[in-house]
CSV table of C-alpha atoms in Angstrom, one decimal:
chain,number,residue,atom,x,y,z
A,2,UNK,CA,41.2,111.1,372.6
A,3,UNK,CA,43.6,113.2,370.5
A,4,UNK,CA,46.2,115.8,371.3
A,5,UNK,CA,45.1,119.1,369.8
A,6,UNK,CA,48.7,120.0,369.3
A,7,UNK,CA,49.2,117.0,366.9
A,8,UNK,CA,46.0,117.9,365.0
A,9,UNK,CA,47.3,121.4,364.4
A,10,UNK,CA,50.9,120.5,363.6
A,11,UNK,CA,49.6,118.3,360.8
A,12,UNK,CA,47.2,120.8,359.3
A,13,UNK,CA,48.7,124.0,357.7
A,14,UNK,CA,45.3,125.7,357.5
A,15,UNK,CA,42.4,124.7,359.8
A,16,UNK,CA,41.2,128.3,359.5
A,17,UNK,CA,39.4,129.4,362.7
A,18,UNK,CA,38.9,127.0,365.6
A,19,UNK,CA,37.0,126.7,368.9
A,20,UNK,CA,37.8,124.4,371.8
A,21,UNK,CA,35.6,124.1,374.8
A,22,UNK,CA,36.3,121.7,377.7
A,23,UNK,CA,37.2,121.0,381.3
A,24,UNK,CA,40.6,120.9,383.0
A,25,UNK,CA,41.9,117.6,384.3
A,26,UNK,CA,41.5,118.8,387.9
A,27,UNK,CA,37.8,119.3,387.1
A,28,UNK,CA,37.8,122.8,388.8
A,29,UNK,CA,37.8,124.9,385.6
A,30,UNK,CA,36.1,125.2,382.3
A,31,UNK,CA,38.3,126.2,379.4
A,32,UNK,CA,37.9,128.1,376.1
A,33,UNK,CA,40.3,128.5,373.2
A,34,UNK,CA,39.7,130.4,370.0
A,35,UNK,CA,42.2,131.1,367.2
A,36,UNK,CA,42.1,132.7,363.8
A,37,UNK,CA,44.4,132.2,360.8
A,38,UNK,CA,44.8,134.0,357.5
A,39,UNK,CA,46.2,133.5,354.0
A,40,UNK,CA,45.6,137.0,352.6
A,41,UNK,CA,47.2,140.3,353.8
A,42,UNK,CA,43.8,141.5,354.9
A,43,UNK,CA,43.1,138.5,357.1
A,44,UNK,CA,46.6,138.5,358.6
A,45,UNK,CA,46.3,142.2,359.4
A,46,UNK,CA,44.4,141.6,362.7
A,47,UNK,CA,44.9,141.4,366.4
A,48,UNK,CA,42.8,140.3,369.4
A,49,UNK,CA,41.9,143.1,371.8
A,50,UNK,CA,40.2,142.7,375.2
A,51,UNK,CA,36.7,144.3,375.3
A,52,UNK,CA,35.4,144.3,378.8
A,53,UNK,CA,34.8,140.6,379.7
A,54,UNK,CA,34.8,139.8,376.0
A,55,UNK,CA,37.1,140.1,372.9
A,56,UNK,CA,37.1,141.9,369.6
A,57,UNK,CA,39.3,141.8,366.5
A,58,UNK,CA,40.7,145.0,365.1
A,59,UNK,CA,43.1,145.9,362.3
A,60,UNK,CA,46.8,145.9,363.3
A,61,UNK,CA,47.5,148.5,360.6
A,62,UNK,CA,44.2,150.4,359.7
A,63,UNK,CA,45.8,151.7,356.5
A,64,UNK,CA,46.0,148.2,355.1
A,65,UNK,CA,42.4,147.2,356.0
A,66,UNK,CA,40.6,146.6,352.7
A,67,UNK,CA,37.4,144.8,353.7
A,68,UNK,CA,36.2,144.6,357.3
A,69,UNK,CA,33.0,142.7,356.6
A,70,UNK,CA,34.0,139.2,357.6
A,71,UNK,CA,37.2,139.8,359.7
A,72,UNK,CA,36.2,142.5,362.2
A,73,UNK,CA,33.8,141.3,364.8
A,74,UNK,CA,33.5,140.3,368.5
A,75,UNK,CA,34.6,136.6,368.9
A,76,UNK,CA,33.8,136.5,372.6
A,77,UNK,CA,30.9,138.0,374.7
A,78,UNK,CA,29.6,137.2,378.1
A,79,UNK,CA,26.1,137.3,379.5
A,80,UNK,CA,25.7,136.5,383.2
A,81,UNK,CA,27.6,133.2,383.7
A,82,UNK,CA,27.5,132.3,380.0
A,83,UNK,CA,30.3,132.8,377.5
A,84,UNK,CA,29.6,133.0,373.8
A,85,UNK,CA,32.5,132.4,371.3
A,86,UNK,CA,32.1,132.4,367.5
A,87,UNK,CA,34.0,133.1,364.3
A,88,UNK,CA,31.8,136.0,363.2
A,89,UNK,CA,29.1,138.5,363.8
A,90,UNK,CA,26.8,135.8,365.1
A,91,UNK,CA,28.4,136.4,368.5
A,92,UNK,CA,26.3,139.5,368.9
A,93,UNK,CA,23.2,137.9,367.5
A,94,UNK,CA,23.4,135.0,369.9
A,95,UNK,CA,24.1,137.3,372.8
A,96,UNK,CA,21.0,139.4,372.1
A,97,UNK,CA,18.9,136.2,371.6
A,98,UNK,CA,20.0,134.8,374.9
A,99,UNK,CA,19.2,138.2,376.6
A,100,UNK,CA,15.6,137.8,375.2
A,101,UNK,CA,15.6,134.2,376.7
A,102,UNK,CA,15.7,132.6,373.3
A,103,UNK,CA,18.0,129.6,372.7
A,104,UNK,CA,21.4,129.3,371.2
A,105,UNK,CA,20.1,126.8,368.7
A,106,UNK,CA,17.1,128.9,367.7
A,107,UNK,CA,19.3,132.0,367.1
A,108,UNK,CA,21.7,130.1,364.9
A,109,UNK,CA,18.9,128.5,362.8
A,110,UNK,CA,18.3,132.0,361.4
A,111,UNK,CA,21.9,132.1,360.0
A,112,UNK,CA,23.9,130.3,357.3
A,113,UNK,CA,27.6,130.0,356.3
A,114,UNK,CA,29.6,133.1,355.3
A,115,UNK,CA,29.0,134.6,351.8
A,116,UNK,CA,32.6,134.2,350.7
A,117,UNK,CA,32.2,131.8,347.7
A,118,UNK,CA,33.7,129.6,346.5
A,119,UNK,CA,34.9,128.7,350.1
A,120,UNK,CA,31.5,129.4,351.9
A,121,UNK,CA,33.3,129.4,355.2
A,122,UNK,CA,31.3,127.6,357.9
A,123,UNK,CA,30.1,129.6,360.9
A,124,UNK,CA,31.3,127.9,364.1
A,125,UNK,CA,29.9,128.9,367.5
A,126,UNK,CA,30.2,127.8,371.1
A,127,UNK,CA,28.3,128.5,374.3
A,128,UNK,CA,29.8,127.8,377.7
A,129,UNK,CA,27.4,127.6,380.6
A,130,UNK,CA,28.2,128.6,384.2
A,131,UNK,CA,28.1,125.0,385.3
A,132,UNK,CA,30.7,124.0,382.7
A,133,UNK,CA,28.3,122.4,380.2
A,134,UNK,CA,28.7,123.6,376.6
A,135,UNK,CA,27.3,123.5,373.1
A,136,UNK,CA,29.1,123.7,369.8
A,137,UNK,CA,27.6,124.4,366.4
A,138,UNK,CA,28.7,124.5,362.8
A,139,UNK,CA,26.6,126.0,359.9
A,140,UNK,CA,28.1,124.9,356.5
A,141,UNK,CA,27.2,124.6,352.9
A,142,UNK,CA,26.1,121.2,351.5
A,143,UNK,CA,29.4,120.0,350.0
A,144,UNK,CA,30.1,123.5,348.7
A,145,UNK,CA,26.6,124.1,347.3
A,146,UNK,CA,25.5,127.6,348.3
A,147,UNK,CA,21.9,126.7,347.8
A,148,UNK,CA,21.8,124.5,350.8
A,149,UNK,CA,22.8,125.0,354.4
A,150,UNK,CA,23.6,122.2,356.9
A,151,UNK,CA,23.2,123.0,360.6
A,152,UNK,CA,24.7,120.8,363.3
A,153,UNK,CA,24.5,121.2,367.1
A,154,UNK,CA,26.5,119.2,369.6
A,155,UNK,CA,25.5,119.4,373.3
A,156,UNK,CA,27.8,118.4,376.2
A,157,UNK,CA,25.8,118.8,379.4
A,158,UNK,CA,28.2,116.9,381.6
A,159,UNK,CA,31.9,117.5,380.5
A,160,UNK,CA,34.5,115.0,381.7
A,161,UNK,CA,37.7,116.2,383.4
A,162,UNK,CA,40.6,116.4,381.1
A,163,UNK,CA,38.5,116.4,377.9
A,164,UNK,CA,37.5,119.0,375.4
A,165,UNK,CA,35.8,119.2,372.0
A,166,UNK,CA,37.5,121.0,369.1
A,167,UNK,CA,35.8,122.3,365.9
A,168,UNK,CA,37.4,124.3,363.1
A,169,UNK,CA,36.3,125.8,359.8
A,170,UNK,CA,38.4,124.0,357.3
A,171,UNK,CA,39.2,120.4,357.0
A,172,UNK,CA,42.6,121.3,355.5
A,173,UNK,CA,44.2,123.8,353.1
A,174,UNK,CA,42.9,123.9,349.5
A,175,UNK,CA,41.4,125.9,346.8
A,176,UNK,CA,38.5,126.2,347.4
A,177,UNK,CA,38.9,125.4,351.1
A,178,UNK,CA,37.0,122.3,352.2
A,179,UNK,CA,34.7,122.7,355.2
A,180,UNK,CA,35.2,120.8,358.4
A,181,UNK,CA,33.8,117.2,358.3
A,182,UNK,CA,32.3,115.2,361.2
A,183,UNK,CA,31.7,115.7,364.9
A,184,UNK,CA,33.9,118.0,367.0
A,185,UNK,CA,37.1,116.2,367.8
A,186,UNK,CA,37.7,114.8,371.3
A,187,UNK,CA,41.0,116.3,372.7
A,188,UNK,CA,42.9,116.3,375.9
A,189,UNK,CA,43.1,119.4,378.0
A,190,UNK,CA,45.7,120.8,380.5
A,191,UNK,CA,45.5,122.3,384.0
A,192,UNK,CA,48.3,124.9,383.2
A,193,UNK,CA,46.8,127.8,381.2
A,194,UNK,CA,50.3,129.2,380.4
A,195,UNK,CA,51.7,125.9,379.2
A,196,UNK,CA,48.5,125.2,377.2
A,197,UNK,CA,48.5,128.6,375.5
A,198,UNK,CA,52.1,128.4,374.5
A,199,UNK,CA,51.9,124.8,373.2
A,200,UNK,CA,48.7,125.7,371.2
A,201,UNK,CA,50.3,128.8,369.7
A,202,UNK,CA,53.5,127.0,368.8
A,203,UNK,CA,51.4,124.2,367.1
A,204,UNK,CA,49.7,126.6,364.7
A,205,UNK,CA,51.3,127.1,361.3
A,206,UNK,CA,53.8,129.9,361.6
A,207,UNK,CA,53.0,131.4,358.2
A,208,UNK,CA,49.2,131.4,358.7
A,209,UNK,CA,48.5,132.0,362.4
A,210,UNK,CA,47.1,135.4,363.4
A,211,UNK,CA,45.8,135.4,367.0
A,212,UNK,CA,44.9,133.1,369.9
A,213,UNK,CA,42.6,133.6,372.9
A,214,UNK,CA,42.5,131.2,375.9
A,215,UNK,CA,40.4,131.5,379.0
A,216,UNK,CA,40.0,129.3,382.0
A,217,UNK,CA,36.8,129.8,384.2
A,218,UNK,CA,36.8,128.6,387.8
A,219,UNK,CA,33.5,126.8,388.1
A,220,UNK,CA,32.9,127.5,391.8
A,221,UNK,CA,33.4,131.2,391.6
A,222,UNK,CA,33.2,132.3,387.9
A,223,UNK,CA,36.6,133.9,388.1
A,224,UNK,CA,38.5,134.0,384.9
A,225,UNK,CA,42.1,133.8,383.7
A,226,UNK,CA,42.9,134.9,380.2
A,227,UNK,CA,45.7,134.8,377.7
A,228,UNK,CA,45.9,136.5,374.4
A,229,UNK,CA,48.6,135.9,371.8
A,230,UNK,CA,48.9,138.0,368.7
A,231,UNK,CA,51.1,137.5,365.6
A,232,UNK,CA,51.9,141.2,365.5
A,233,UNK,CA,52.6,142.0,369.2
A,234,UNK,CA,53.6,140.5,372.5
A,235,UNK,CA,51.4,138.3,374.6
A,236,UNK,CA,48.8,140.0,376.8
A,237,UNK,CA,47.7,138.6,380.1
A,238,UNK,CA,44.9,139.4,382.5
A,239,UNK,CA,43.2,137.7,385.4
């Protein structure tokens, strides 16, 4: 089991990342989602609460040049389920679940992002009310836009103190290489404030843009949320 802070400190550009897991005290599920950016357009974003979910918006609307792949709802909820993704597939998965279709079936209709030569993977997660979760990555076949590779990882019985972390890019590069392998097994923390601050500090200071962390009490469904933005002070809500 790795420390997510070490992973991030040793990677200047993991891109966008999703962590799902369970706290060491076994009473809460946890979600973390972050975005990074190298261009002015990508860095010109903040996370904003949207009901029980989350959306991105331009920090300075006058500097927004292309919203197509950067403005979306990363987090939405449906009953006791929480959906977290790095793109517009959040809404698609939400609507599919509302029609009683599966997370996997919904994502089989999608591919990676059309941003060659990077062909950024679409990463997605689904947290269930009982704390079980699924992670997915849709990526090109070694950079070949003619072929998509779809992977699904199901964790129906999470273990206390453990989480699984997946991110879009293996490392910085030109073009950016897609994440390789299974989601990484990482340690979690009981303290949401300490975890949020340590995670934010671990992200590369030049490239980090925004961070969302949520803990969900399994017995009641109550949530505690932290949002950290590059362009403004930390927001908190319970």
